[in-house]
Tab-separated table of C-alpha atoms in Angstrom:
chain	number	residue	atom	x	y	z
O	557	UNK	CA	0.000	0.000	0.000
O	558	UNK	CA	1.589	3.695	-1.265
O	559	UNK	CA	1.576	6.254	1.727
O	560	UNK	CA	-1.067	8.090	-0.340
O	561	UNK	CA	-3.352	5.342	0.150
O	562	UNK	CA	-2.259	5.412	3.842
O	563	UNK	CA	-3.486	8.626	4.429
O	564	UNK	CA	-6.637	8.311	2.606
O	565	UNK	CA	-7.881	5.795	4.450
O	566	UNK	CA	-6.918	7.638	8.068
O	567	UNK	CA	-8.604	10.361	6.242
O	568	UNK	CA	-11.544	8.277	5.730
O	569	UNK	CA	-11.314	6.994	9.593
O	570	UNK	CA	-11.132	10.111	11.314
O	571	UNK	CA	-14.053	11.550	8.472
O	572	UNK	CA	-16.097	8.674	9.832
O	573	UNK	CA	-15.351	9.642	13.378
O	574	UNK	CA	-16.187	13.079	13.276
O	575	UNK	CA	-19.280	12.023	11.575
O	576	UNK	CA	-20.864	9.783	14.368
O	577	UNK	CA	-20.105	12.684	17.018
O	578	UNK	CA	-20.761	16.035	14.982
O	579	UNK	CA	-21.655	18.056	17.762
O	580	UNK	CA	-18.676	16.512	20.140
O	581	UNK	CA	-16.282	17.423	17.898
O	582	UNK	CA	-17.345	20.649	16.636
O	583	UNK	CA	-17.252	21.978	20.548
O	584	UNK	CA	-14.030	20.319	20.748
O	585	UNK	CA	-12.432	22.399	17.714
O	586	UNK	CA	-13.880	25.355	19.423
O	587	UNK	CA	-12.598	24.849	22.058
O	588	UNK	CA	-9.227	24.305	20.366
O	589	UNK	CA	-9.281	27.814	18.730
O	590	UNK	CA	-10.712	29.528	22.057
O	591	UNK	CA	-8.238	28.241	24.146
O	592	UNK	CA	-5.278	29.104	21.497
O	593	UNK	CA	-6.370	32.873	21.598
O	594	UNK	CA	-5.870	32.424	25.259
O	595	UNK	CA	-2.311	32.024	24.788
O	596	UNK	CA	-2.204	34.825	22.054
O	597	UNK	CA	-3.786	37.487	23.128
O	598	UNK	CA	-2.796	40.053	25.907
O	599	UNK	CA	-3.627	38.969	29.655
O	600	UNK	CA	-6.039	42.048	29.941
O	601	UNK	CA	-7.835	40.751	27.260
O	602	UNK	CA	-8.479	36.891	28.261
O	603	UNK	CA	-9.492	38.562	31.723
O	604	UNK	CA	-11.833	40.871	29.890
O	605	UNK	CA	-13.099	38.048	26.999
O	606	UNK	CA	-13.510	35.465	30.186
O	607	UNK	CA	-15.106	37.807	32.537
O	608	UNK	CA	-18.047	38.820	30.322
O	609	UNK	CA	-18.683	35.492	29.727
O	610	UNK	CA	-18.514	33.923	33.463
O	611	UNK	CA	-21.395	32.217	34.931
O	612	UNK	CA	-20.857	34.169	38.256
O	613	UNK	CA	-23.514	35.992	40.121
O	614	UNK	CA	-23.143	39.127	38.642
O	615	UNK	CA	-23.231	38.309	34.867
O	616	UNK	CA	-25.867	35.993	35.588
O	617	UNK	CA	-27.963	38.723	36.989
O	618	UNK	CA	-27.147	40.861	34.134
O	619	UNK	CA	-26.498	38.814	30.862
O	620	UNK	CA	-28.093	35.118	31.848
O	621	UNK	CA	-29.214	34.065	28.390
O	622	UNK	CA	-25.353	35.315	26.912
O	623	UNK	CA	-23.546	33.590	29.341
O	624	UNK	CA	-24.966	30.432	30.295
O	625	UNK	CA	-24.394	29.739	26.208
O	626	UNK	CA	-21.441	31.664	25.907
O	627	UNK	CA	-19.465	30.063	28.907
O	628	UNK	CA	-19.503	26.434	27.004
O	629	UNK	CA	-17.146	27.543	24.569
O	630	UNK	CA	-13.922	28.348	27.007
O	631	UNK	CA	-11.750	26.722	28.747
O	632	UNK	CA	-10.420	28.003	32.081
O	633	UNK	CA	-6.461	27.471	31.485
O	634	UNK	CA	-4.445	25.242	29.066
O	635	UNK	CA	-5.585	22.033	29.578
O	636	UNK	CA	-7.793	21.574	25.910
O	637	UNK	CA	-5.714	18.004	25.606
O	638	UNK	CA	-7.439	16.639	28.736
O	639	UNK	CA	-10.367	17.453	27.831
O	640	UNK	CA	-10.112	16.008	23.910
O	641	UNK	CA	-9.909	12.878	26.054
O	642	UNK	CA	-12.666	13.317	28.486
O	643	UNK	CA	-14.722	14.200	25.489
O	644	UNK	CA	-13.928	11.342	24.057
O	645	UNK	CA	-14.451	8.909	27.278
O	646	UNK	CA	-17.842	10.232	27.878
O	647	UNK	CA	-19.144	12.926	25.413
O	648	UNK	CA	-18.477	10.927	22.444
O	649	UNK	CA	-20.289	7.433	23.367
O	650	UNK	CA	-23.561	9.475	24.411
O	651	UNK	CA	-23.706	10.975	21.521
O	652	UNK	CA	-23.560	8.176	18.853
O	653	UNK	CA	-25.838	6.405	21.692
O	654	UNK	CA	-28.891	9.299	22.039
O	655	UNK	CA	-27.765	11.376	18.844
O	656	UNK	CA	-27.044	14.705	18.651
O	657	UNK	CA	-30.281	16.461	19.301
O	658	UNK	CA	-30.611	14.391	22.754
O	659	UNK	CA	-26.560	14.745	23.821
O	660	UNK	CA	-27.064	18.438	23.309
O	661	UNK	CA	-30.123	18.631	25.471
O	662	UNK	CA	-28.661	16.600	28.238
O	663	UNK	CA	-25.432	19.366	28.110
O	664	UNK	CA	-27.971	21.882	27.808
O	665	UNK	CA	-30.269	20.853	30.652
O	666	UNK	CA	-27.176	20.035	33.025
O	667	UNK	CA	-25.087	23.042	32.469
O	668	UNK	CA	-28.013	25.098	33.027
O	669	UNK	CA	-29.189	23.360	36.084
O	670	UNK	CA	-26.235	22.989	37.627
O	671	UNK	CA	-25.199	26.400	37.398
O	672	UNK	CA	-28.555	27.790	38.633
O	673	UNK	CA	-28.523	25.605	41.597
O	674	UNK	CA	-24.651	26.450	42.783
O	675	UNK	CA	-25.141	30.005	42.118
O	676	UNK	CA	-28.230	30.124	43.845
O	677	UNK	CA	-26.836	28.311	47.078
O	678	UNK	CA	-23.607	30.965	46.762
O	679	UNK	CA	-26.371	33.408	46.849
O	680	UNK	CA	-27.796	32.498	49.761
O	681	UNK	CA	-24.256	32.029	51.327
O	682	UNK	CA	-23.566	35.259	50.464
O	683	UNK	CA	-26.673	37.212	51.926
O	684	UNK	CA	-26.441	35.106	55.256
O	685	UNK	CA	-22.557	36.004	55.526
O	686	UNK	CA	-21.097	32.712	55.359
O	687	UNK	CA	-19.095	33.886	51.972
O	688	UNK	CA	-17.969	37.328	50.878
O	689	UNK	CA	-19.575	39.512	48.350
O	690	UNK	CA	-16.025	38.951	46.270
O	691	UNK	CA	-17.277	35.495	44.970
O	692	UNK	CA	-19.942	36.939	43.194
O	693	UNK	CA	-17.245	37.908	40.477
O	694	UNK	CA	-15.437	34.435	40.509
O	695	UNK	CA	-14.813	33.682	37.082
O	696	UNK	CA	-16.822	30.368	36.361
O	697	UNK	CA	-16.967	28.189	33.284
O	698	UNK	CA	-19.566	25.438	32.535
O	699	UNK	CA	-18.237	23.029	30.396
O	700	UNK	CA	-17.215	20.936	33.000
O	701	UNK	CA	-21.003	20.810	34.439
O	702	UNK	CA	-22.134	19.319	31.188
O	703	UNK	CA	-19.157	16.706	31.030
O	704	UNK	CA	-20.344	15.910	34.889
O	705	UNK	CA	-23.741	15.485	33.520
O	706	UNK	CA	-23.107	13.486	30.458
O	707	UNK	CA	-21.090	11.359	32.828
O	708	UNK	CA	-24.164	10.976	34.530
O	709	UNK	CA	-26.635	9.447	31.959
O	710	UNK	CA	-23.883	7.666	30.389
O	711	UNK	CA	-24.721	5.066	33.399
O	712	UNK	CA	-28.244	3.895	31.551
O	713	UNK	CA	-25.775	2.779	28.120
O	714	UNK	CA	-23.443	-0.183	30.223
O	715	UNK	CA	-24.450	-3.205	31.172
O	716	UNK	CA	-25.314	-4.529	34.221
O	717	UNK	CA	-24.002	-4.998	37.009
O	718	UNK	CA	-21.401	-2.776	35.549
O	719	UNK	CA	-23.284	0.245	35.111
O	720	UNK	CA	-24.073	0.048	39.275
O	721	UNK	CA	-20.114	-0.229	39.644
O	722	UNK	CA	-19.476	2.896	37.351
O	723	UNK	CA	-22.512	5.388	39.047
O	724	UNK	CA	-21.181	4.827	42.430
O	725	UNK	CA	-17.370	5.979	41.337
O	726	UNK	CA	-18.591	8.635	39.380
O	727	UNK	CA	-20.996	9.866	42.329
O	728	UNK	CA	-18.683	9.145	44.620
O	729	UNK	CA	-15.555	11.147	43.461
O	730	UNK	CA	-17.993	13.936	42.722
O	731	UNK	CA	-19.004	13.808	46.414
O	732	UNK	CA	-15.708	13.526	47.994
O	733	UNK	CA	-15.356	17.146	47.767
O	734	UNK	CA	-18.324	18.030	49.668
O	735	UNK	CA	-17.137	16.439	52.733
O	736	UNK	CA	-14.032	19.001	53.188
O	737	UNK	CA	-13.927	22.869	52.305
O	738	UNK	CA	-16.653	22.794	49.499
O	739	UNK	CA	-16.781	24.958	46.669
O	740	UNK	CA	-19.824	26.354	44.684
O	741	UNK	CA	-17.935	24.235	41.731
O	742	UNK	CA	-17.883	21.103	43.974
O	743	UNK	CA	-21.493	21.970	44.160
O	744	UNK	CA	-21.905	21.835	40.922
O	745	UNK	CA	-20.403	18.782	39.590
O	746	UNK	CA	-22.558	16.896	41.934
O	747	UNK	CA	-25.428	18.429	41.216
O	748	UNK	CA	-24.736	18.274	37.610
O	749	UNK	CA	-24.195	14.366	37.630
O	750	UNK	CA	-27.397	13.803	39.697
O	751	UNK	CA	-29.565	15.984	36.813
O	752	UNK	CA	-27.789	13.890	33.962
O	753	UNK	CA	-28.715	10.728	36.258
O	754	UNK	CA	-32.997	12.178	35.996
O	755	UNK	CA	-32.204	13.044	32.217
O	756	UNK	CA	-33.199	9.158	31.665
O	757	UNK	CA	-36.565	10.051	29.934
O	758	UNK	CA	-34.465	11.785	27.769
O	759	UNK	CA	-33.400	8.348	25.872
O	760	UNK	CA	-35.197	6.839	23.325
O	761	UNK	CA	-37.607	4.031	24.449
O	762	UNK	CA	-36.205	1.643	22.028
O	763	UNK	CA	-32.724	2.414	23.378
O	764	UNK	CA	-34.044	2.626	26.843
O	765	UNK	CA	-32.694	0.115	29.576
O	766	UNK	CA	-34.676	-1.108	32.284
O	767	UNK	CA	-33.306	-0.236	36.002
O	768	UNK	CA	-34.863	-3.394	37.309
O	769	UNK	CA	-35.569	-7.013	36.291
O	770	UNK	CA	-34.165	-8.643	33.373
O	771	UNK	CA	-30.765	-7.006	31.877
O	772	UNK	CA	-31.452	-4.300	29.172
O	773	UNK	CA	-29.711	-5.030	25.910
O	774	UNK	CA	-28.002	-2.011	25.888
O	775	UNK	CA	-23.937	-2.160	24.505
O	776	UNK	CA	-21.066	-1.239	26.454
O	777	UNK	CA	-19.934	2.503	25.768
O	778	UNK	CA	-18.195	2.615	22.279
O	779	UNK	CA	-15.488	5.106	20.922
């Protein structure tokens, strides 16, 4: 086989890759070029480009609808490698699993919740004093909510008993922060697990696994 052959068919692999996770790995190039202009552009400008799209309190309050979408496409540091392989570990096998339309609104719905819910517990820490008006500015990013959430749902698509194995470590290293000095972002990623865990309606019936009685026929997690 001549290398040009060689590289047309990896071509033709990673063309057929891409294509069974569209929406994966459009966010992922994204996040590729977002995370590049991090390194390019002045530090007074990532501060300014990354505040105004924060999840905090304050641009919550002012621009919700702008940055609840807006905050999915950064990445908070220099880490876009990691990710390409968390992506691929959990974004990537929901997706082919519900399809696009679904994945999305299980990012959607978790991203959203989660970041209402820890925001609205800072809140309340804030106006009873137990945290200071500073962490209403705290620059905040959701993408990890949705990858907490994905990794949430992405329980119902292995088999049993090994889908009972993989919610309790998932839960369970989520929750291990919440037993020492706990974070709004701690809050978060738990919370954002649990709502991808009651996303379950969300999956198509004939794809649907049932939590009790006789195993579901559900495949392991692919890709």
């Amino acid at each position: 086989m001549t290398l040009a052959h060689r590289v047309t068919d990896v071509g033709t692999w990673v063309g057929r890759v891409i294509r069974s996770a569209p929406g994966t790995y459009t966010w992922l190039a994204v996040l590729l070029v977002t995370t590049i202009l991090q390194h390019v552009l002045p530090a007074d400008a990532v501060h300014h480009i990354l505040a105004a799209r924060s999840t905090n309190l304050v641009e919550l309050t002012r621009h919700p609808v702008r940055v609840l979408w807006s905050s999915l496409f950064w990445l908070d540091g220099a880490y876009w490698f990691a990710y390409f392989v968390l992506y691929n570990i959990f974004h990537v096998p929901v997706e082919r699993w519900l399809g696009t339309v679904r994945w999305l609104a299980v990012c959607l719905i978790t991203h959203i919740g989660a970041t209402l819910i820890s925001q609205g517990l800072l809140s309340l820490a804030i106006r009873e004093g137990a945290e200071p008006m500073s962490k209403a500015y705290v620059l905040d990013f959701g993408v990890s909510y949705a990858l907490a959430g994905v990794a949430g749902i992405l329980t119902y698509h292995i088999r049993r008993p090994w889908c009972f194995v993989y919610v309790v470590v998932v839960v369970g290293f989520l929750a291990i922060p919440l037993f020492g000095d706990v974070t709004f972002t701690d809050v978060g990623h738990f919370t954002a697990a649990l709502i991808g865990l009651l996303c379950y309606p969300l999956i198509p019936a004939d794809r649907r696994p049932r939590l009790f009685g006789a195993k579901h026929s559900s495949t392991a997690p692919d890709g």
